[in-house]
Short mmCIF file of C-alpha atoms in Angstrom, two decimals:
data_model
loop_
_atom_site.label_atom_id
_atom_site.label_comp_id
_atom_site.label_asym_id
_atom_site.label_seq_id
_atom_site.Cartn_x
_atom_site.Cartn_y
_atom_site.Cartn_z
CA GLY A 1 40.45 -68.67 68.33
CA ASP A 2 38.91 -65.98 70.45
CA SER A 3 35.36 -66.51 71.66
CA VAL A 4 32.67 -64.99 73.85
CA THR A 5 30.06 -66.91 75.81
CA GLN A 6 27.02 -65.32 77.38
CA MET A 7 23.75 -66.50 78.87
CA GLU A 8 21.31 -66.74 76.01
CA GLY A 9 18.09 -66.01 77.76
CA PRO A 10 15.50 -64.80 77.20
CA VAL A 11 15.59 -63.03 80.52
CA THR A 12 12.29 -61.68 81.80
CA LEU A 13 12.24 -59.32 84.78
CA SER A 14 9.80 -57.05 86.48
CA GLU A 15 10.46 -53.32 86.49
CA GLU A 16 12.95 -52.24 89.22
CA ALA A 17 14.44 -55.74 89.50
CA PHE A 18 18.20 -56.33 89.59
CA LEU A 19 19.80 -57.46 86.34
CA THR A 20 22.86 -59.62 85.77
CA ILE A 21 23.85 -60.96 82.36
CA ASN A 22 26.90 -63.19 82.49
CA CYS A 23 29.68 -62.99 79.93
CA THR A 24 32.94 -64.94 79.78
CA TYR A 25 35.59 -64.87 77.12
CA THR A 26 38.53 -66.77 75.73
CA ALA A 27 41.27 -64.75 74.10
CA THR A 28 44.98 -64.59 73.54
CA GLY A 29 46.61 -61.56 75.02
CA TYR A 30 44.58 -58.80 76.64
CA PRO A 31 41.46 -57.90 74.70
CA SER A 32 39.20 -54.91 75.17
CA LEU A 33 35.69 -55.85 76.27
CA PHE A 34 32.38 -54.33 75.27
CA TRP A 35 28.66 -54.49 75.85
CA TYR A 36 26.46 -53.49 72.94
CA VAL A 37 22.69 -53.07 73.04
CA GLN A 38 20.24 -53.60 70.19
CA TYR A 39 16.77 -52.09 70.53
CA PRO A 40 13.99 -53.54 68.39
CA GLY A 41 14.45 -52.72 64.70
CA GLU A 42 17.74 -50.91 65.21
CA GLY A 43 21.45 -51.50 64.82
CA LEU A 44 23.81 -52.12 67.71
CA GLN A 45 24.90 -49.29 69.97
CA LEU A 46 27.86 -49.29 72.30
CA LEU A 47 26.65 -49.43 75.89
CA LEU A 48 29.97 -49.55 77.75
CA LYS A 49 33.51 -50.80 77.45
CA ALA A 50 36.64 -51.63 79.45
CA THR A 51 40.13 -51.81 78.04
CA LYS A 52 42.19 -53.40 80.81
CA ALA A 53 41.91 -55.62 83.84
CA ASP A 54 39.91 -54.23 86.78
CA ASP A 55 38.49 -51.40 84.66
CA LYS A 56 34.81 -50.74 85.23
CA GLY A 57 32.71 -49.54 82.34
CA SER A 58 29.45 -47.76 83.12
CA ASN A 59 26.64 -46.02 81.27
CA LYS A 60 22.92 -45.39 81.79
CA GLY A 61 23.00 -47.21 85.13
CA PHE A 62 24.65 -50.31 83.66
CA GLU A 63 28.05 -51.48 84.89
CA ALA A 64 30.54 -54.19 84.03
CA THR A 65 33.99 -54.92 85.47
CA TYR A 66 36.84 -56.49 83.49
CA ARG A 67 37.89 -59.53 85.56
CA LYS A 68 41.04 -61.03 84.11
CA GLU A 69 41.32 -63.78 86.73
CA THR A 70 37.89 -65.17 85.85
CA THR A 71 37.91 -63.97 82.21
CA SER A 72 34.52 -62.38 82.77
CA PHE A 73 32.69 -59.14 82.02
CA HIS A 74 29.24 -59.49 83.59
CA LEU A 75 26.67 -56.77 82.93
CA GLU A 76 24.67 -55.46 85.91
CA LYS A 77 22.00 -52.89 86.58
CA GLY A 78 20.43 -52.22 89.94
CA SER A 79 16.92 -51.33 88.78
CA VAL A 80 15.75 -52.10 85.26
CA GLN A 81 13.08 -50.18 83.38
CA VAL A 82 10.70 -51.23 80.63
CA SER A 83 12.79 -49.13 78.24
CA ASP A 84 15.79 -51.43 78.88
CA SER A 85 14.06 -54.23 76.96
CA ALA A 86 16.51 -55.09 74.19
CA VAL A 87 19.12 -57.62 73.12
CA TYR A 88 22.51 -57.27 74.82
CA PHE A 89 25.73 -58.45 73.21
CA CYS A 90 29.05 -59.02 74.91
CA ALA A 91 32.04 -58.57 72.61
CA LEU A 92 35.82 -58.40 72.55
CA SER A 93 38.46 -56.97 70.30
CA GLY A 94 42.09 -57.95 70.17
CA PRO A 95 44.95 -55.72 71.25
CA ASN A 96 46.02 -54.91 67.72
CA TYR A 97 44.25 -52.23 65.75
CA GLY A 98 41.96 -53.71 63.13
CA GLN A 99 41.82 -57.14 64.70
CA ASN A 100 38.56 -58.97 64.34
CA PHE A 101 35.77 -58.23 66.75
CA VAL A 102 34.09 -61.25 68.29
CA PHE A 103 30.50 -61.11 69.56
CA GLY A 104 28.60 -63.37 71.87
CA PRO A 105 25.21 -64.77 70.78
CA GLY A 106 23.22 -62.03 72.51
CA THR A 107 20.81 -62.09 75.46
CA ARG A 108 17.25 -60.90 75.02
CA LEU A 109 15.91 -58.96 78.00
CA SER A 110 12.23 -58.26 78.50
CA VAL A 111 11.19 -55.98 81.35
CA LEU A 112 7.54 -56.11 82.37
CA PRO A 113 5.75 -53.17 83.99
CA GLU B 1 25.22 -36.13 62.01
CA ALA B 2 27.82 -38.89 62.31
CA GLN B 3 26.34 -42.07 60.95
CA VAL B 4 26.65 -45.29 59.00
CA THR B 5 24.02 -45.75 56.31
CA GLN B 6 23.00 -48.92 54.50
CA ASN B 7 20.83 -49.47 51.45
CA PRO B 8 18.50 -51.06 50.89
CA ARG B 9 17.00 -51.67 54.32
CA TYR B 10 14.88 -54.58 53.07
CA LEU B 11 15.42 -56.79 50.06
CA ILE B 12 13.67 -59.85 48.66
CA THR B 13 15.43 -61.60 45.81
CA VAL B 14 15.69 -64.97 44.11
CA THR B 15 18.50 -67.50 44.08
CA GLY B 16 21.33 -66.59 41.73
CA LYS B 17 20.42 -62.95 41.10
CA LYS B 18 23.44 -60.79 41.89
CA LEU B 19 22.90 -58.04 44.42
CA THR B 20 24.86 -55.32 46.18
CA VAL B 21 24.21 -53.82 49.60
CA THR B 22 25.81 -50.42 49.97
CA CYS B 23 27.40 -49.04 53.13
CA SER B 24 28.62 -45.51 53.66
CA GLN B 25 30.07 -43.68 56.68
CA ASN B 26 30.72 -39.97 57.15
CA MET B 27 33.14 -40.18 60.07
CA ASN B 28 36.34 -40.63 58.04
CA HIS B 29 36.92 -43.98 59.71
CA GLU B 30 39.61 -46.23 58.33
CA TYR B 31 38.15 -49.53 59.56
CA MET B 32 34.90 -50.92 58.18
CA SER B 33 33.28 -54.30 58.56
CA TRP B 34 30.29 -56.41 57.54
CA TYR B 35 28.40 -58.78 59.83
CA ARG B 36 25.46 -61.08 59.52
CA GLN B 37 23.11 -61.69 62.41
CA ASP B 38 21.24 -64.97 62.73
CA PRO B 39 19.08 -66.21 65.62
CA GLY B 40 21.13 -67.97 68.29
CA LEU B 41 24.42 -67.17 66.54
CA GLY B 42 24.82 -63.49 67.33
CA LEU B 43 26.88 -61.43 64.90
CA ARG B 44 29.42 -63.11 62.70
CA GLN B 45 31.96 -61.12 60.77
CA ILE B 46 31.94 -61.57 57.00
CA TYR B 47 34.70 -59.25 55.80
CA TYR B 48 36.57 -56.28 57.15
CA SER B 49 38.73 -53.52 55.72
CA MET B 50 41.48 -51.68 57.51
CA ASN B 51 41.77 -48.99 54.84
CA VAL B 52 41.24 -48.24 51.16
CA GLU B 53 42.15 -51.22 48.98
CA VAL B 54 42.83 -53.38 52.07
CA THR B 55 40.25 -56.06 52.82
CA ASP B 56 40.37 -59.37 54.67
CA LYS B 57 38.11 -62.30 55.41
CA GLY B 58 36.20 -62.60 58.64
CA ASP B 59 34.66 -65.75 60.03
CA VAL B 60 32.04 -66.42 57.32
CA PRO B 61 33.25 -64.97 53.98
CA GLU B 62 31.98 -67.74 51.66
CA GLY B 63 29.55 -66.45 49.04
CA TYR B 64 30.37 -62.78 49.61
CA LYS B 65 32.68 -60.20 48.05
CA VAL B 66 33.61 -56.70 49.13
CA SER B 67 35.54 -53.77 47.74
CA ARG B 68 36.99 -50.64 49.30
CA LYS B 69 37.77 -48.14 46.57
CA GLU B 70 36.94 -45.12 48.68
CA LYS B 71 37.34 -44.58 52.39
CA ARG B 72 33.67 -43.85 53.03
CA ASN B 73 32.12 -46.77 51.09
CA PHE B 74 32.28 -50.51 51.67
CA PRO B 75 29.72 -52.39 49.52
CA LEU B 76 28.84 -56.03 50.14
CA ILE B 77 28.32 -58.08 46.98
CA LEU B 78 26.48 -61.38 46.67
CA GLU B 79 27.37 -62.70 43.22
CA SER B 80 24.94 -65.64 43.34
CA PRO B 81 22.75 -65.46 46.43
CA SER B 82 21.43 -68.64 47.99
CA PRO B 83 18.67 -69.18 50.59
CA ASN B 84 21.25 -69.78 53.34
CA GLN B 85 22.28 -66.13 52.92
CA THR B 86 18.88 -65.01 54.17
CA SER B 87 19.85 -62.94 57.18
CA LEU B 88 20.10 -59.52 58.78
CA TYR B 89 23.26 -57.71 57.67
CA PHE B 90 25.05 -54.92 59.49
CA CYS B 91 27.80 -52.64 58.33
CA ALA B 92 30.05 -50.99 60.92
CA SER B 93 32.92 -48.53 60.96
CA SER B 94 35.45 -47.61 63.62
CA GLN B 95 38.51 -45.54 64.34
CA GLY B 96 40.04 -47.40 67.24
CA GLU B 97 38.09 -49.88 69.30
CA THR B 98 34.53 -48.58 69.26
CA GLN B 99 32.38 -49.68 66.35
CA TYR B 100 29.44 -47.70 64.98
CA PHE B 101 26.75 -49.75 63.31
CA GLY B 102 24.37 -49.07 60.48
CA PRO B 103 20.63 -49.75 60.83
CA GLY B 104 20.79 -53.13 59.13
CA THR B 105 19.62 -54.70 55.87
CA ARG B 106 17.16 -57.56 56.05
CA LEU B 107 17.68 -59.91 53.10
CA LEU B 108 15.40 -62.74 52.03
CA VAL B 109 16.62 -65.07 49.27
CA LEU B 110 13.90 -67.26 47.78
#
């Protein structure tokens, strides 16, 4: 079945450092890809998404590019802030409406001042 | 305000005592889903519903039931809870690909 693999962390960075969180997937067909963020004590929020190959999703300084050839969707940010400390989940959904969503295990990011 | 609400937010119960976690959304979404979140395992889908009276199993449906009698509500039922169902539960709804999550229900089964 479909699956998502991401670096589990925890990842600890200093403020203004560069962030990369790797995500790779296995899926039949052409899934849509997502990054969700979970701040402490809250539910998940959509951070960004990409629906087809070579699409770049971006939001709040975060970016990720849908790479079909490497089946990857790595999350990047050029300069992290303390407020970015959270758990980040990579996810996919199948091409058919209502198909199951599949989440990766999540990566905890801590940004130190 | 568009939102997904869950109740209760925290629950401590004992093995075998039936419980229901409610989920409601005000966005008129057709698709709703339940997940459990456990350390190191991420989110795993329990059940989902594509519309009223249409439900289907996710990856970990054992020990859970759901119903979808109205579009806005999607309760999760644990008929006989066991300690291995101690977890953080999230309800979500979507119209299309983007899911909107509730705040979560933390359940402890003793």
